[in-house]
Coordinates of C-alpha atoms (C1' of nucleotides) in Angstrom, one line a residue:
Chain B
X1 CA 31.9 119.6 72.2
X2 CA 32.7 123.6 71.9
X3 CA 30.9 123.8 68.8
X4 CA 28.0 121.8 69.6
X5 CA 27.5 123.9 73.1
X6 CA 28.2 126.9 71.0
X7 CA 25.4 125.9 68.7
X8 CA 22.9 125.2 71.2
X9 CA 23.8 128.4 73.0
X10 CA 22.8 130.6 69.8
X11 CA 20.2 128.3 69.2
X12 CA 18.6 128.9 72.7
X13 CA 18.6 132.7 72.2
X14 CA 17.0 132.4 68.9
X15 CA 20.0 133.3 66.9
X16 CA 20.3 131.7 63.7
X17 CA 22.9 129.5 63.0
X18 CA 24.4 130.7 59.3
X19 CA 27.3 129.7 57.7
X20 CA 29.7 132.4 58.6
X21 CA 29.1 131.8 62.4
X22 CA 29.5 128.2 61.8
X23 CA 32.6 128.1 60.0
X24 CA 34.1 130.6 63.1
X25 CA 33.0 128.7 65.3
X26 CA 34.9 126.0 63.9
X27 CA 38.0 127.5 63.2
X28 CA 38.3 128.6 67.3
X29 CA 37.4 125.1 68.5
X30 CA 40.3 123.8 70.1
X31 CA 42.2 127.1 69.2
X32 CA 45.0 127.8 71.6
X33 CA 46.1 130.6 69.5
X34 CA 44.1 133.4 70.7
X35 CA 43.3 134.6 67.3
X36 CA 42.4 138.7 66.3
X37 CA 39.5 139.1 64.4
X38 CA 41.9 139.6 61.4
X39 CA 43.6 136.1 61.9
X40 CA 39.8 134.5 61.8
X41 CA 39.3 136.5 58.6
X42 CA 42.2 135.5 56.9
X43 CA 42.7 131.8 57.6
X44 CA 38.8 131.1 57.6
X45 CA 38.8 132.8 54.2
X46 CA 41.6 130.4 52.7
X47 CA 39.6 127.5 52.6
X48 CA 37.0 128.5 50.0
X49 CA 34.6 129.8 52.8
X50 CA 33.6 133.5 51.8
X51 CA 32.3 136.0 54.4
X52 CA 33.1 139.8 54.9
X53 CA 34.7 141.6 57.7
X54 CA 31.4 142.9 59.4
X55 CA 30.3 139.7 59.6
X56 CA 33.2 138.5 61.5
X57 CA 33.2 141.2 64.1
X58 CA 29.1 140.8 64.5
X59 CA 30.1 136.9 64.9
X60 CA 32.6 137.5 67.4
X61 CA 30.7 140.2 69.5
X62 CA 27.9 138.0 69.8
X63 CA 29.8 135.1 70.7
X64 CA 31.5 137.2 73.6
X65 CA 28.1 138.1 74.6
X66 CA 26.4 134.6 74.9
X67 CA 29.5 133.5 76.7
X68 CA 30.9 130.8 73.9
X69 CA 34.3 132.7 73.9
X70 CA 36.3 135.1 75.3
X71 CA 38.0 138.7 74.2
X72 CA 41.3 139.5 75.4
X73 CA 43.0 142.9 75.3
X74 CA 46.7 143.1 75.0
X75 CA 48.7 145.9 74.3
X76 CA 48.4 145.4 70.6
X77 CA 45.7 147.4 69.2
X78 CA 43.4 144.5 67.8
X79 CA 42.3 142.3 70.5
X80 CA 42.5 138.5 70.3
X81 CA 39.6 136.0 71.3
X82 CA 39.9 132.7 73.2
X83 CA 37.2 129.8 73.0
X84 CA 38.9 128.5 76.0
X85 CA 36.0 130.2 78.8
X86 CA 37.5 128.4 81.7
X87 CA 39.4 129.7 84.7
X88 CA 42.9 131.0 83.5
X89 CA 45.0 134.1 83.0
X90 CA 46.8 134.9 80.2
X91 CA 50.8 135.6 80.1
X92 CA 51.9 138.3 76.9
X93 CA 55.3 138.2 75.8
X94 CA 55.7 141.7 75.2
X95 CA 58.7 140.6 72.8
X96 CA 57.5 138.1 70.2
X97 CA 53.6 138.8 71.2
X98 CA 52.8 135.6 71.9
X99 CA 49.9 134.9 74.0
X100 CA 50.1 131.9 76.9
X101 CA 47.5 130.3 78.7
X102 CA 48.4 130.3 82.9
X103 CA 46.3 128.4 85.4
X104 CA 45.1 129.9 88.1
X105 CA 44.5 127.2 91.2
X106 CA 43.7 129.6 93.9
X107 CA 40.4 132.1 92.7
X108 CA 39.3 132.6 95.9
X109 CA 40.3 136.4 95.4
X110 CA 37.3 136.6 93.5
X111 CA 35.2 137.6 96.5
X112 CA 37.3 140.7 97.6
X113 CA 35.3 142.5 95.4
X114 CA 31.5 141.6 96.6
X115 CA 31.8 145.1 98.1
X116 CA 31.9 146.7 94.7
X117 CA 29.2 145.0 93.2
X118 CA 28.1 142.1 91.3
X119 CA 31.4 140.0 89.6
X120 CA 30.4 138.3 86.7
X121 CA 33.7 138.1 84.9
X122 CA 37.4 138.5 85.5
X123 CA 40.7 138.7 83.5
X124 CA 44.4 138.4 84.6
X125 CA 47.3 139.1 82.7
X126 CA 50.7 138.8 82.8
X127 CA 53.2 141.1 80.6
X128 CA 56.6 140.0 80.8
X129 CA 59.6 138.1 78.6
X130 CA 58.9 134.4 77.5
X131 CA 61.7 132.0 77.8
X132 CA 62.3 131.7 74.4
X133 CA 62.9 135.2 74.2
X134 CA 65.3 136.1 76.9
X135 CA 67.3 132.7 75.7
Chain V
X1 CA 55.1 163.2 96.2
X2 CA 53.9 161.6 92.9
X3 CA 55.3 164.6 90.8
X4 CA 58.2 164.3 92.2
X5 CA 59.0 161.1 91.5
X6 CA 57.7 161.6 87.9
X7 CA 59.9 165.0 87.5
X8 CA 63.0 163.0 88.9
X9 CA 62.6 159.5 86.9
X10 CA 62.3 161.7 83.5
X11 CA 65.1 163.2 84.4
X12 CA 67.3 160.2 85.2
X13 CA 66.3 159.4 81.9
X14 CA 67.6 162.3 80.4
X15 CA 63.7 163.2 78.9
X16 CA 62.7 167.0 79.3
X17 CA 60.7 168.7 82.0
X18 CA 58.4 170.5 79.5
X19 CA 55.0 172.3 80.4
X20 CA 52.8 170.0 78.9
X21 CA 54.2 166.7 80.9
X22 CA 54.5 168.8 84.1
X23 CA 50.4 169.6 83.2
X24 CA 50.0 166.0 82.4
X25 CA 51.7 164.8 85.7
X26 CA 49.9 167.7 88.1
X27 CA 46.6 166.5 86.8
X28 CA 47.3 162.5 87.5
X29 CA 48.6 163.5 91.0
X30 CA 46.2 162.1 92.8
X31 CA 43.7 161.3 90.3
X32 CA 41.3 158.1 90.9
X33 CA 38.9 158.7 88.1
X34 CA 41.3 156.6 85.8
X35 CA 40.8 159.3 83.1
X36 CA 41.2 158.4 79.2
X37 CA 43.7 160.6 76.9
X38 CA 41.1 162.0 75.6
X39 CA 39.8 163.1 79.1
X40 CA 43.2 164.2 80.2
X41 CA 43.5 166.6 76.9
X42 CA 40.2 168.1 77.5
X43 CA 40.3 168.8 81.0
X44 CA 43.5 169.5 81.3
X45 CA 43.3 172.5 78.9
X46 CA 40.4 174.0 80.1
X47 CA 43.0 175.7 81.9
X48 CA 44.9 178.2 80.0
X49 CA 47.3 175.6 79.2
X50 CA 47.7 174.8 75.8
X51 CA 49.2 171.9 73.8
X52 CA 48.2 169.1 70.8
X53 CA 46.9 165.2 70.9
X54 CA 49.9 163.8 69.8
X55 CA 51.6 165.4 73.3
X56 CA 49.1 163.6 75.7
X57 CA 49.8 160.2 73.7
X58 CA 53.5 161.1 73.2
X59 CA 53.9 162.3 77.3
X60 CA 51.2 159.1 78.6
X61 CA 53.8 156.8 76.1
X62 CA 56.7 157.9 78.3
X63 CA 54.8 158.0 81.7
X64 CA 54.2 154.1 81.5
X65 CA 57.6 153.2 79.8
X66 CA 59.3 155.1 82.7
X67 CA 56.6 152.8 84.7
X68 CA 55.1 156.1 86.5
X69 CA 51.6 155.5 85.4
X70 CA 49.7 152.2 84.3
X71 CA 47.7 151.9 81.8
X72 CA 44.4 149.7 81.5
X73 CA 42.2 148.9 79.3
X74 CA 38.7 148.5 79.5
X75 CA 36.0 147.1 77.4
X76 CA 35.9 150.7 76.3
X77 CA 37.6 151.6 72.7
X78 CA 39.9 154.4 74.8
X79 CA 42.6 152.8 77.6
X80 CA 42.4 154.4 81.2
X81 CA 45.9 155.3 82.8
X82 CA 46.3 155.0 86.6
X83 CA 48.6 156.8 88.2
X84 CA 48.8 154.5 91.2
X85 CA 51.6 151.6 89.9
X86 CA 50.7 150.1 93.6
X87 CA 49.5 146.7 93.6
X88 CA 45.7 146.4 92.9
X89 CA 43.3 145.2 90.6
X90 CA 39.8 146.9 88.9
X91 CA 36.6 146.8 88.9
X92 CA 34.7 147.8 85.6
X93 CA 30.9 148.6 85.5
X94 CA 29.1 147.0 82.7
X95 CA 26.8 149.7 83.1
X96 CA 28.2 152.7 83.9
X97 CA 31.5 152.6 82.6
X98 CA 33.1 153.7 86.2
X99 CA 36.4 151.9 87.0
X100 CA 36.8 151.3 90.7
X101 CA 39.9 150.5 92.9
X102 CA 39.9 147.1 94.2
X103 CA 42.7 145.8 97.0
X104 CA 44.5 142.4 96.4
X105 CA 45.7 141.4 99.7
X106 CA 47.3 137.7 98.3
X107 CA 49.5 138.2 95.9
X108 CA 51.3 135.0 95.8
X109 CA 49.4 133.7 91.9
X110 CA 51.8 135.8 90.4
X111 CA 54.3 133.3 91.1
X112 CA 52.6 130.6 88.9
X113 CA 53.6 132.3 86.2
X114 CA 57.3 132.1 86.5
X115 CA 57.4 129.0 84.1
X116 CA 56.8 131.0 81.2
X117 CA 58.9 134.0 81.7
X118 CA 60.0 137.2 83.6
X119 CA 56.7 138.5 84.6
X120 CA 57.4 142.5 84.4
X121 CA 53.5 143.3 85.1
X122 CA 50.5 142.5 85.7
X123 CA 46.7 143.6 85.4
X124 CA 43.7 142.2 87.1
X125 CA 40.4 143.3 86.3
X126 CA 37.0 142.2 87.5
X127 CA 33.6 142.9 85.0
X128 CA 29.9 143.3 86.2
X129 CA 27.6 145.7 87.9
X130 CA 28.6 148.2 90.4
X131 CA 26.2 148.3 93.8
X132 CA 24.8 151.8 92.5
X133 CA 23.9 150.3 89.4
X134 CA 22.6 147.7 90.8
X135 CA 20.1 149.7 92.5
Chain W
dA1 C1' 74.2 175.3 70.9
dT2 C1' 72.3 171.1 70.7
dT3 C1' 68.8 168.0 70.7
dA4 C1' 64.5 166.5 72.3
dC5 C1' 59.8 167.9 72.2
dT6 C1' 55.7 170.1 70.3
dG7 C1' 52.0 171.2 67.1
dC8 C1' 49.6 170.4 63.2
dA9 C1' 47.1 167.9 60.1
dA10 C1' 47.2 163.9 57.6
dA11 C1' 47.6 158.9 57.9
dT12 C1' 46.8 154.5 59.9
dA13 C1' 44.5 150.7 62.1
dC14 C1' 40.7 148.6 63.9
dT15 C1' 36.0 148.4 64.3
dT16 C1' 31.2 149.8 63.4
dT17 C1' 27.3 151.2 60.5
dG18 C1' 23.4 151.6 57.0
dC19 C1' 20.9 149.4 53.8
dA20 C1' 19.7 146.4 50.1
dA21 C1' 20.2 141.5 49.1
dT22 C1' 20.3 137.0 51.0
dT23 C1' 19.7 133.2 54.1
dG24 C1' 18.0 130.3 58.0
dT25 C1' 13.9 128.9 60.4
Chain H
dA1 C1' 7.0 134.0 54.5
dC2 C1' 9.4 136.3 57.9
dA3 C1' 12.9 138.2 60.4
dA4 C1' 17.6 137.9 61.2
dT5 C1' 22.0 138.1 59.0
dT6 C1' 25.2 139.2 55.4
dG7 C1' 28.1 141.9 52.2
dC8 C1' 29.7 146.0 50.8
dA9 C1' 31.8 150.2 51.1
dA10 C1' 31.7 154.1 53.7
dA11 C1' 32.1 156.3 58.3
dG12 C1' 33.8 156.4 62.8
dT13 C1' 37.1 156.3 66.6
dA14 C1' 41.4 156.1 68.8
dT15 C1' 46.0 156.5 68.1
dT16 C1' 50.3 157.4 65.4
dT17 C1' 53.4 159.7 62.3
dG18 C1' 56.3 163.2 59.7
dC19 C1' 58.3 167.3 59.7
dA20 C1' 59.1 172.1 60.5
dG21 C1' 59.3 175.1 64.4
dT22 C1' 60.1 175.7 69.4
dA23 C1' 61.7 175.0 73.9
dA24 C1' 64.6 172.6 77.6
dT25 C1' 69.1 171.5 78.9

DNA sequence: ATTACTGCAAATACTTTGCAATTGT
DNA sequence: ACAATTGCAAAGTATTTGCAGTAAT
């Protein structure tokens, strides 16, 4: 499902659909994770699937772009990606790092900011304590 | 006001009132342009005050531990620091990079995250075109 | 007097770039 | 065949670090 629409979507804007961005687009399929760019490198790279580092940043990047996945920034330096494009927040632990998903059931506050201009994405995050680390 | 209340919570801390973090504070007083470090440096030795990188990321470091300023990052390689710690989210222009204010009147969705852990912060940003962009 | 803070310049970490070689269409 | 993409290694950018000197308490 994911990687089939993420296949069309490249496909649609002419982009070609090479091994690299295949394999990537596999690994984040279903990913709950929130991988860095460095985690895709590394465990991509273990299963006899070679590709360099530009190429998974220029992957990534355009993947953000045509809307497949998502880029979260955290207070880590190297920011994480999420295949999951749907309407949720994101809770950090700022203890063990961990990244959770959080639904979101009310969005209505999306329109307080028509005044500002033109919304066309949002993020909401949490930093906090997870329960397994305050136990 | 804001001084203040910086000068006093670095003291209860038992951190030193140096010049540069008294510069640093005077120029956030205030301040809605939700400058970068890198701003902060330059501008804030154009005026015969003098002092090193590794202060402003040192002294900014402190300022959001001692939770005096916020800091936020954009989709920008530099994070932005706030010195308003009130609640409200931001609006980032795809286009022209400004970061705007925005007012969250309901603030009740950060109660839906209590089932993962002690929610100690937050962030809410919104992405897209600003009105002057758009025209 | 004591200890935290600063300045400097070098180190680090992540990400981007340029270009020749390769691959997908 | 053609243009887009890759790999490589080098460059860039923001931030951090170590340590001797300096300043705040």
């Amino acid at each position: 499902m994911f990687k089939e629409k993420a296949v069309e979507a490249l496909r649609n804007s002419g982009l070609k659909i090479t091994k690299p961005r295949l394999w990537i687009v596999e690994y984040l399929d279903g990913n709950k994770n929130h991988p860095t760019a460095i985690d895709i490198f590394q465990e991509v790279r273990r299963e006899d699937k070679d590709f360099s580092f530009a190429t998974v940043y220029n992957t990534l990047d355009i993947l953000v772009k045509e809307g497949i996945i998502k880029q979260i920034k955290t207070e880590e330096k190297s920011c994480r990606y999420d295949p999951n494009t749907g309407l949720h927040g994101h809770f950090y632990c700022k203890n063990c790092g961990k990244l959770f998903d959080v639904d979101l059931k009310q969005t209505n506050f999306l329109d307080e900011t028509i005044s500002f201009g033109k919304v066309e994405d949002y993020e909401i995050k949490f930093y906090g304590i997870c329960n397994s680390c305050i136990n």
